[in-house]
Amino acid sequence: MAAVTVRGARVGDAAAMARVHVASWRSTYRGLMPDAVLDDPGFVGRREDFWTAALTDERFARNRCAVAEHEGEVVGIAMSGPAVDDDAEGVQVYVLYLLDGHHGSGGGSALLDAVIDPDARAVLWVADPNPRAQAFYRKHGFAFDGAEQLDGGVRERRMVRQAGRCASVPQMADPAGPAASSPTLDP
């Protein structure tokens, strides 16, 4: 299988990014979100509008967007920007999704590195439960900070990575136990 490559997202990627976004939500959040939301026929179109705005609107100028490609097809997406929580500092990972068939390919790590500096302080919200995503983020130096919220009826837990924490830094066990979260939902 050919390698996954990562590059900065372009406006022409918006439709493909929307398809990946919706496919990822459907596989990740089925059972956590109402089927009516995930199966809405207008879902892909709204996500395409979202990505078009994220890539063109001046309000998002400080954000970083990237796509992962495999054999010329977009298979992953990521976006970061300024942290939005009043008590958070640094960069926030808003979106990081990779199609199921590409998990374990290195594409997720490459996407994360494309949207945040490897040693930067960063924050993200991850759906709960989603042990695969939580393990991925722990591997990259993130740890739960105790903050929780409901977003669209989905329980999310906040993970933070301190500046200088790289993937090789061992993480403390999650006090809530081994069950946990998913790729982060966008704001």
XYZ file of N, CA, C and O in Angstrom:
748
model
N 0.845 -1.181 0.000
C 0.000 0.000 0.000
C 0.885 1.237 0.000
O 1.871 1.309 0.734
N 0.548 2.216 -0.817
C 1.298 3.465 -0.900
C 1.150 4.248 0.396
O 0.163 4.127 1.106
N 2.148 5.063 0.681
C 2.158 5.855 1.905
C 1.116 6.964 1.853
O 0.735 7.445 0.792
N 0.679 7.366 3.040
C -0.190 8.527 3.192
C 0.719 9.749 3.231
O 1.738 9.752 3.924
N 0.376 10.782 2.460
C 1.141 12.028 2.479
C 0.240 13.139 3.014
O -0.984 13.080 2.870
N 0.852 14.141 3.611
C 0.097 15.249 4.204
C 0.576 16.554 3.594
O 1.768 16.742 3.360
N -0.380 17.444 3.345
C -0.074 18.769 2.802
C -1.096 19.762 3.341
O -2.126 19.374 3.908
N -0.808 21.029 3.151
C -1.760 22.073 3.521
C -3.022 21.955 2.684
O -2.968 21.597 1.507
N -4.155 22.220 3.307
C -5.441 22.151 2.601
C -5.614 23.365 1.698
O -5.128 24.453 1.995
N -6.310 23.142 0.582
C -6.625 24.204 -0.384
C -8.139 24.285 -0.549
O -8.847 23.323 -0.284
N -8.614 25.414 -1.035
C -10.048 25.613 -1.231
C -10.647 24.494 -2.081
O -11.744 24.010 -1.795
N -9.937 24.050 -3.083
C -10.429 22.977 -3.942
C -10.601 21.641 -3.231
O -11.196 20.721 -3.774
N -10.102 21.530 -1.989
C -10.237 20.300 -1.200
C -11.535 20.251 -0.397
O -11.846 19.229 0.209
N -12.282 21.345 -0.344
C -13.423 21.441 0.572
C -14.417 20.296 0.414
O -14.889 19.744 1.417
N -14.758 19.914 -0.798
C -15.734 18.832 -0.995
C -15.194 17.505 -0.474
O -15.898 16.765 0.224
N -13.956 17.195 -0.780
C -13.344 15.950 -0.307
C -13.194 15.969 1.211
O -13.404 14.955 1.887
N -12.838 17.127 1.776
C -12.720 17.250 3.225
C -14.072 17.011 3.890
O -14.153 16.345 4.929
N -15.129 17.518 3.279
C -16.476 17.306 3.813
C -16.837 15.827 3.805
O -17.403 15.310 4.780
N -16.504 15.130 2.735
C -16.809 13.695 2.662
C -16.070 12.923 3.751
O -16.643 12.044 4.411
N -14.788 13.236 3.960
C -14.012 12.572 5.012
C -14.592 12.915 6.382
O -14.729 12.040 7.246
N -14.927 14.177 6.578
C -15.476 14.622 7.855
C -16.750 13.843 8.195
O -16.876 13.284 9.295
N -17.670 13.774 7.260
C -18.942 13.093 7.496
C -18.745 11.587 7.648
O -19.306 10.966 8.563
N -17.939 10.975 6.799
C -17.683 9.530 6.925
C -17.063 9.209 8.280
O -17.418 8.212 8.919
N -16.150 10.053 8.726
C -15.500 9.835 10.026
C -16.496 9.989 11.171
O -16.485 9.200 12.119
N -17.331 11.008 11.105
C -18.347 11.175 12.146
C -19.272 9.961 12.177
O -19.618 9.481 13.254
N -19.670 9.488 11.001
C -20.602 8.360 10.957
C -19.987 7.105 11.566
O -20.668 6.349 12.252
N -18.712 6.871 11.327
C -18.089 5.669 11.888
C -17.698 5.856 13.348
O -17.749 4.908 14.126
N -17.358 7.060 13.740
C -16.890 7.318 15.104
C -18.029 7.559 16.079
O -17.989 7.078 17.212
N -19.036 8.311 15.672
C -20.051 8.782 16.608
C -21.371 8.044 16.544
O -22.300 8.393 17.276
N -21.477 7.026 15.687
C -22.713 6.241 15.630
C -22.951 5.637 17.015
O -22.076 5.017 17.594
N -24.112 5.883 17.562
C -24.420 5.426 18.914
C -24.165 6.495 19.970
O -24.690 6.403 21.068
N -23.346 7.483 19.647
C -23.111 8.604 20.561
C -23.949 9.819 20.167
O -24.315 10.622 21.017
N -24.189 9.959 18.860
C -24.992 11.063 18.325
C -26.248 10.467 17.706
O -26.233 9.321 17.250
N -27.306 11.239 17.631
C -28.528 10.725 16.990
C -28.289 10.375 15.514
O -27.612 11.105 14.792
N -28.848 9.254 15.083
C -28.743 8.848 13.678
C -29.290 9.919 12.744
O -28.791 10.094 11.629
N -30.308 10.652 13.193
C -30.894 11.702 12.355
C -29.858 12.763 11.991
O -29.891 13.311 10.890
N -28.943 13.045 12.888
C -27.873 14.012 12.597
C -26.890 13.403 11.606
O -26.523 14.017 10.596
N -26.441 12.186 11.893
C -25.411 11.547 11.066
C -25.910 11.196 9.665
O -25.118 11.200 8.714
N -27.193 10.885 9.543
C -27.752 10.457 8.250
C -28.479 11.560 7.502
O -29.049 11.306 6.441
N -28.442 12.767 8.028
C -29.105 13.898 7.381
C -28.549 14.070 5.960
O -27.330 14.186 5.780
N -29.412 14.091 4.935
C -28.928 14.216 3.560
C -28.165 15.517 3.289
O -27.361 15.579 2.371
N -28.381 16.542 4.084
C -27.680 17.805 3.889
C -26.379 17.927 4.662
O -25.691 18.953 4.582
N -26.006 16.868 5.391
C -24.825 16.905 6.251
C -23.545 17.191 5.456
O -22.748 18.047 5.827
N -23.341 16.493 4.357
C -22.116 16.692 3.564
C -22.067 18.115 3.014
O -21.021 18.779 3.078
N -23.184 18.628 2.534
C -23.212 19.983 2.004
C -22.877 21.033 3.060
O -22.141 21.987 2.787
N -23.397 20.840 4.272
C -23.074 21.784 5.354
C -21.599 21.702 5.732
O -20.964 22.713 6.008
N -21.042 20.519 5.734
C -19.612 20.374 6.035
C -18.772 20.999 4.921
O -17.729 21.601 5.182
N -19.218 20.873 3.673
C -18.485 21.518 2.581
C -18.506 23.036 2.757
O -17.473 23.706 2.570
N -19.654 23.592 3.136
C -19.733 25.029 3.403
C -18.790 25.412 4.546
O -18.106 26.437 4.486
N -18.765 24.593 5.593
C -17.878 24.838 6.729
C -16.418 24.881 6.267
O -15.670 25.805 6.599
N -16.000 23.874 5.490
C -14.595 23.817 5.062
C -14.260 24.936 4.079
O -13.154 25.480 4.112
N -15.179 25.293 3.224
C -14.942 26.420 2.321
C -14.696 27.686 3.133
O -13.742 28.440 2.872
N -15.531 27.919 4.150
C -15.343 29.092 5.013
C -14.022 28.997 5.777
O -13.271 29.983 5.867
N -13.726 27.826 6.314
C -12.490 27.660 7.092
C -11.249 27.948 6.249
O -10.227 28.403 6.773
N -11.355 27.710 4.948
C -10.199 27.894 4.064
C -10.173 29.258 3.373
O -9.170 29.600 2.748
N -11.265 30.033 3.480
C -11.315 31.309 2.753
C -11.650 32.519 3.609
O -11.274 33.640 3.261
N -12.372 32.336 4.677
C -12.865 33.447 5.485
C -11.755 34.003 6.375
O -11.064 33.242 7.059
N -11.627 35.304 6.390
C -10.587 35.980 7.175
C -10.679 35.656 8.667
O -9.673 35.662 9.370
N -11.876 35.332 9.165
C -12.030 34.980 10.582
C -11.182 33.770 10.969
O -10.842 33.599 12.133
N -10.862 32.928 9.990
C -10.110 31.703 10.259
C -8.650 31.802 9.806
O -7.962 30.789 9.692
N -8.178 33.013 9.570
C -6.829 33.214 9.024
C -5.726 32.652 9.923
O -4.668 32.263 9.432
N -5.956 32.582 11.237
C -4.933 32.073 12.156
C -4.971 30.553 12.295
O -4.123 29.965 12.956
N -5.949 29.916 11.665
C -6.057 28.460 11.730
C -5.095 27.805 10.749
O -4.715 28.408 9.743
N -4.744 26.563 11.044
C -3.943 25.744 10.137
C -4.778 24.536 9.739
O -5.322 23.843 10.602
N -4.890 24.290 8.449
C -5.663 23.158 7.927
C -4.759 22.291 7.072
O -3.945 22.803 6.306
N -4.931 20.986 7.189
C -4.127 20.043 6.407
C -5.000 18.875 5.974
O -6.029 18.582 6.590
N -4.573 18.220 4.916
C -5.223 16.994 4.462
C -4.178 15.894 4.320
O -3.009 16.160 4.058
N -4.641 14.664 4.526
C -3.828 13.482 4.257
C -4.365 12.862 2.982
O -5.588 12.773 2.801
N -3.456 12.452 2.111
C -3.858 11.838 0.841
C -3.244 10.457 0.715
O -2.128 10.209 1.183
N -3.991 9.596 0.062
C -3.498 8.275 -0.306
C -3.873 8.052 -1.763
O -5.056 8.121 -2.120
N -2.868 7.859 -2.586
C -3.076 7.653 -4.019
C -3.964 8.739 -4.621
O -4.875 8.472 -5.402
N -3.719 9.993 -4.210
C -4.421 11.149 -4.764
C -5.793 11.434 -4.173
O -6.446 12.398 -4.566
N -6.237 10.620 -3.230
C -7.553 10.816 -2.617
C -7.377 11.324 -1.187
O -6.550 10.802 -0.431
N -8.181 12.328 -0.799
C -8.142 12.837 0.570
C -8.722 11.774 1.498
O -9.851 11.318 1.305
N -7.919 11.367 2.502
C -8.345 10.330 3.447
C -8.289 10.813 4.897
O -8.657 10.083 5.813
N -7.818 12.044 5.100
C -7.739 12.584 6.448
C -7.757 14.094 6.424
O -7.394 14.718 5.420
N -8.191 14.683 7.541
C -8.295 16.141 7.655
C -7.890 16.568 9.062
O -8.034 15.799 10.020
N -7.376 17.770 9.168
C -7.044 18.323 10.482
C -7.117 19.838 10.425
O -6.869 20.444 9.379
N -7.461 20.438 11.585
C -7.470 21.889 11.698
C -7.166 22.277 13.139
O -7.660 21.657 14.077
N -6.339 23.300 13.287
C -6.048 23.864 14.596
C -6.157 25.375 14.513
O -6.214 25.947 13.425
N -6.158 26.000 15.677
C -6.192 27.450 15.753
C -6.025 27.879 17.193
O -5.720 27.048 18.061
N -6.242 29.148 17.456
C -6.097 29.632 18.824
C -7.063 28.908 19.767
O -8.197 28.616 19.398
N -6.605 28.613 20.982
C -7.461 27.977 21.982
C -8.650 28.890 22.280
O -8.485 30.103 22.399
N -9.840 28.305 22.379
C -11.047 29.100 22.568
C -11.565 29.108 24.005
O -12.346 29.978 24.360
N -11.149 28.176 24.825
C -11.601 28.156 26.219
C -10.895 29.261 26.985
O -9.698 29.491 26.815
N -11.643 29.936 27.865
C -11.074 31.027 28.649
C -9.885 30.579 29.497
O -8.957 31.342 29.724
N -9.910 29.329 29.963
C -8.846 28.844 30.833
C -7.782 28.034 30.098
O -6.949 27.384 30.713
N -7.792 28.080 28.773
C -6.819 27.317 27.985
C -5.845 28.266 27.288
O -6.215 29.369 26.894
N -4.631 27.812 27.152
C -3.602 28.578 26.458
C -3.068 27.740 25.304
O -3.170 26.531 25.304
N -2.452 28.415 24.353
C -1.795 27.710 23.265
C -2.704 27.497 22.080
O -3.612 28.267 21.808
N -2.466 26.390 21.404
C -3.165 26.033 20.175
C -4.206 24.977 20.504
O -3.978 24.107 21.341
N -5.339 25.044 19.824
C -6.373 24.025 19.993
C -6.500 23.212 18.717
O -6.559 23.769 17.620
N -6.520 21.903 18.868
C -6.816 21.013 17.746
C -8.336 20.934 17.681
O -8.977 20.426 18.595
N -8.911 21.477 16.612
C -10.360 21.480 16.446
C -10.850 20.209 15.761
O -11.931 19.710 16.064
N -10.084 19.739 14.804
C -10.501 18.619 13.963
C -9.286 17.753 13.657
O -8.221 18.285 13.321
N -9.440 16.446 13.780
C -8.435 15.501 13.281
C -9.164 14.186 13.032
O -9.586 13.526 13.979
N -9.349 13.868 11.771
C -10.022 12.632 11.380
C -9.248 11.965 10.251
O -8.747 12.625 9.351
N -9.201 10.646 10.318
C -8.593 9.828 9.282
C -9.572 8.692 8.998
O -10.107 8.091 9.939
N -9.852 8.439 7.734
C -10.786 7.363 7.402
C -10.314 6.052 8.026
O -9.118 5.784 8.124
N -11.276 5.229 8.440
C -10.981 3.989 9.161
C -9.904 3.132 8.513
O -9.034 2.608 9.198
N -9.936 2.978 7.227
C -8.981 2.116 6.539
C -7.548 2.624 6.585
O -6.628 1.918 6.164
N -7.333 3.812 7.117
C -5.992 4.407 7.153
C -5.472 4.601 8.573
O -4.387 5.145 8.761
N -6.242 4.133 9.571
C -5.740 4.168 10.944
C -4.474 3.313 11.009
O -4.389 2.261 10.389
N -3.493 3.770 11.744
C -2.243 3.026 11.880
C -1.256 3.264 10.751
O -0.168 2.695 10.751
N -1.604 4.125 9.806
C -0.729 4.377 8.642
C 0.313 5.453 8.911
O 1.192 5.679 8.084
N 0.200 6.148 10.040
C 1.057 7.301 10.304
C 0.420 8.594 9.847
O 0.932 9.684 10.123
N -0.707 8.498 9.155
C -1.387 9.686 8.660
C -1.898 10.591 9.771
O -1.826 11.814 9.662
N -2.411 10.013 10.848
C -2.899 10.818 11.959
C -1.779 11.615 12.613
O -1.930 12.810 12.893
N -0.648 10.962 12.833
C 0.504 11.656 13.426
C 0.999 12.765 12.512
O 1.328 13.862 12.976
N 1.052 12.484 11.222
C 1.503 13.495 10.265
C 0.529 14.673 10.209
O 0.959 15.830 10.112
N -0.772 14.394 10.282
C -1.758 15.474 10.306
C -1.592 16.324 11.559
O -1.608 17.552 11.493
N -1.422 15.669 12.709
C -1.247 16.415 13.952
C -0.013 17.310 13.864
O -0.065 18.493 14.201
N 1.089 16.767 13.373
C 2.318 17.555 13.228
C 2.159 18.697 12.227
O 2.831 19.720 12.345
N 1.264 18.529 11.249
C 1.059 19.572 10.244
C 0.283 20.764 10.803
O 0.424 21.875 10.293
N -0.545 20.523 11.826
C -1.377 21.621 12.328
C -0.948 22.179 13.682
O -1.428 23.234 14.084
N -0.064 21.472 14.385
C 0.515 22.031 15.613
C 1.997 21.694 15.649
O 2.411 20.631 15.204
N 2.772 22.612 16.181
C 4.204 22.345 16.328
C 4.380 21.227 17.346
O 3.697 21.206 18.379
N 5.278 20.289 17.087
C 5.416 19.104 17.949
C 5.646 19.400 19.433
O 5.241 18.614 20.276
N 6.265 20.513 19.764
C 6.520 20.822 21.173
C 5.663 21.964 21.708
O 5.925 22.480 22.791
N 4.625 22.360 20.963
C 3.764 23.467 21.390
C 2.771 23.019 22.457
O 2.333 21.864 22.464
N 2.407 23.939 23.329
C 1.305 23.689 24.256
C 0.041 23.603 23.406
O -0.195 24.435 22.528
N -0.778 22.589 23.668
C -1.972 22.381 22.856
C -3.083 21.796 23.707
O -2.844 21.171 24.739
N -4.301 22.007 23.246
C -5.493 21.531 23.922
C -6.450 20.968 22.879
O -6.410 21.385 21.708
N -7.285 20.039 23.280
C -8.315 19.501 22.393
C -9.424 18.908 23.232
O -9.245 18.631 24.421
N -10.574 18.739 22.617
C -11.709 18.050 23.233
C -11.908 16.754 22.479
O -11.897 16.734 21.244
N -12.096 15.658 23.208
C -12.249 14.353 22.590
C -13.529 13.708 23.120
O -13.824 13.784 24.317
N -14.322 13.133 22.221
C -15.584 12.512 22.615
C -15.313 11.320 23.522
O -14.263 10.687 23.450
N -16.284 11.046 24.375
C -16.132 9.952 25.323
C -17.354 9.064 25.238
O -18.466 9.556 25.464
N -17.185 7.790 24.895
C -15.944 7.043 24.803
C -15.365 7.025 23.388
O -16.101 7.098 22.418
N -14.087 6.901 23.310
C -13.351 6.656 22.075
C -11.913 6.303 22.448
O -11.017 7.129 22.348
N -11.682 5.071 22.889
C -10.365 4.691 23.376
C -9.258 4.817 22.333
O -8.118 5.129 22.675
N -9.571 4.592 21.055
C -8.534 4.692 20.020
C -7.985 6.115 19.960
O -6.773 6.324 19.952
N -8.866 7.095 19.899
C -8.423 8.490 19.809
C -7.692 8.909 21.076
O -6.667 9.587 21.018
N -8.209 8.506 22.224
C -7.553 8.882 23.474
C -6.141 8.316 23.539
O -5.205 9.002 23.957
N -5.972 7.069 23.134
C -4.635 6.462 23.126
C -3.726 7.205 22.147
O -2.541 7.439 22.439
N -4.258 7.568 20.997
C -3.478 8.320 20.012
C -2.974 9.628 20.619
O -1.796 9.964 20.520
N -3.869 10.372 21.241
C -3.468 11.658 21.807
C -2.508 11.490 22.981
O -1.563 12.265 23.128
N -2.710 10.466 23.812
C -1.754 10.212 24.902
C -0.370 9.921 24.339
O 0.643 10.389 24.876
N -0.324 9.164 23.262
C 0.959 8.851 22.609
C 1.677 10.128 22.167
O 2.903 10.174 22.104
N 0.906 11.166 21.904
C 1.470 12.441 21.447
C 1.575 13.470 22.570
O 1.663 14.671 22.304
N 1.587 12.994 23.813
C 1.868 13.855 24.945
C 0.684 14.536 25.587
O 0.863 15.360 26.487
N -0.535 14.223 25.170
C -1.724 14.835 25.762
C -2.174 14.036 26.991
O -2.015 12.820 27.027
N -2.738 14.737 27.957
C -3.295 14.108 29.149
C -4.606 14.802 29.506
O -4.778 15.991 29.237
N -5.500 14.069 30.124
C -6.770 14.651 30.551
C -6.499 15.663 31.658
O -5.672 15.438 32.529
N -7.239 16.785 31.621
C -7.061 17.806 32.662
C -8.259 17.887 33.603
O -8.287 18.733 34.487
N -9.246 17.024 33.431
C -10.406 16.996 34.316
C -11.617 17.755 33.803
O -12.714 17.596 34.334
N -11.452 18.582 32.781
C -12.586 19.336 32.232
C -13.439 18.426 31.350
O -12.912 17.603 30.605
N -14.757 18.588 31.463
C -15.706 17.831 30.650
C -16.791 18.781 30.163
O -17.046 19.816 30.781
N -17.421 18.415 29.054
C -18.544 19.189 28.528
C -19.424 18.280 27.699
O -19.034 17.177 27.331
N -20.639 18.775 27.408
C -21.522 18.125 26.449
C -21.570 19.003 25.223
O -21.793 20.210 25.332
N -21.337 18.425 24.048
C -21.410 19.153 22.785
C -22.326 18.373 21.866
O -21.993 17.270 21.447
N -23.489 18.932 21.579
C -24.450 18.234 20.730
C -24.905 16.919 21.335
O -25.189 15.974 20.614
N -24.934 16.847 22.673
C -25.337 15.630 23.354
C -24.217 14.620 23.531
O -24.423 13.560 24.114
N -23.021 14.925 23.039
C -21.876 14.019 23.145
C -20.988 14.489 24.295
O -20.580 15.655 24.338
N -20.676 13.579 25.207
C -19.761 13.892 26.299
C -18.351 14.011 25.727
O -17.908 13.157 24.957
N -17.670 15.087 26.124
C -16.295 15.301 25.696
C -15.419 15.558 26.911
O -15.872 16.147 27.896
N -14.180 15.133 26.812
C -13.186 15.365 27.850
C -12.034 16.144 27.226
O -11.631 15.874 26.100
N -11.515 17.096 27.990
C -10.420 17.914 27.466
C -9.078 17.259 27.768
O -8.852 16.752 28.859
N -8.215 17.310 26.760
C -6.841 16.830 26.899
C -5.915 18.001 26.597
O -6.192 18.802 25.706
N -4.829 18.079 27.359
C -3.870 19.169 27.228
C -2.477 18.578 27.086
O -2.138 17.573 27.717
N -1.675 19.219 26.257
C -0.254 18.864 26.154
C 0.543 20.102 26.527
O 0.369 21.166 25.924
N 1.382 19.969 27.523
C 2.223 21.080 27.948
C 3.309 21.326 26.907
O 3.725 20.407 26.204
N 3.791 22.542 26.845
C 4.877 22.876 25.920
C 6.075 21.969 26.220
O 6.388 21.710 27.378
N 6.693 21.476 25.163
C 7.871 20.629 25.308
C 7.573 19.160 25.530
O 8.477 18.353 25.603
N 6.278 18.778 25.604
C 5.928 17.365 25.801
C 5.864 16.695 24.445
O 4.989 16.974 23.654
N 6.770 15.832 24.161
C 6.781 15.160 22.853
C 6.221 13.755 22.980
O 5.930 13.285 24.070
N 6.101 13.063 21.884
C 5.480 11.749 21.858
C 6.220 10.742 22.732
O 5.635 9.765 23.176
N 7.488 10.939 22.992
C 8.243 9.953 23.751
C 8.068 10.096 25.259
O 8.559 9.277 26.016
N 7.358 11.132 25.718
C 7.175 11.347 27.149
C 6.100 10.400 27.667
O 4.983 10.391 27.168
N 6.415 9.570 28.674
C 5.387 8.671 29.214
C 4.267 9.465 29.872
O 4.516 10.497 30.477
N 3.051 8.966 29.766
C 1.889 9.648 30.328
C 1.400 8.914 31.567
O 1.482 7.698 31.650
N 0.839 9.680 32.494
C 0.216 9.090 33.673
C -1.081 8.421 33.248
O -1.699 8.811 32.269
N -1.497 7.425 33.999
C -2.754 6.738 33.712
C -3.912 7.706 33.859
O -3.882 8.600 34.702
N -4.941 7.521 33.073
C -6.156 8.325 33.158
C -6.894 7.934 34.434
O -7.238 6.769 34.614
N -7.140 8.894 35.352
C -7.820 8.549 36.594
C -9.231 8.024 36.393
O -9.773 7.361 37.249
N -9.836 8.301 35.245
C -11.191 7.816 34.978
C -11.185 6.382 34.472
O -12.221 5.795 34.251
N -10.011 5.827 34.235
C -9.920 4.455 33.756
C -9.599 4.391 32.288
O -9.418 5.405 31.627
N -9.514 3.168 31.750
C -9.079 2.999 30.368
C -10.104 3.387 29.327
O -9.758 3.677 28.203
N -11.395 3.406 29.636
C -12.385 3.776 28.634
C -12.304 5.262 28.375
O -12.067 6.037 29.275
N -12.474 5.677 27.135
C -12.492 7.102 26.854
C -12.886 7.445 25.438
O -13.735 6.814 24.926
N -12.287 8.323 24.710
C -12.812 9.239 23.709
C -12.514 9.052 22.228
O -12.031 8.037 21.816
N -12.760 10.091 21.394
C -12.651 10.031 19.947
C -11.959 11.233 19.385
O -11.646 12.151 20.116
N -11.766 11.239 18.057
C -11.196 12.450 17.497
C -12.069 13.628 17.880
O -13.273 13.473 18.037
N -11.485 14.736 18.013
C -12.209 15.887 18.530
C -13.269 16.400 17.556
O -13.089 16.346 16.351
N -14.353 16.870 18.099
C -15.393 17.516 17.300
C -14.944 18.926 16.994
O -14.279 19.556 17.797
N -15.345 19.459 15.872
C -14.966 20.839 15.567
C -15.862 21.795 16.351
O -16.926 21.426 16.792
N -15.393 23.048 16.506
C -16.158 24.009 17.309
C -17.483 24.378 16.684
O -17.691 24.272 15.538
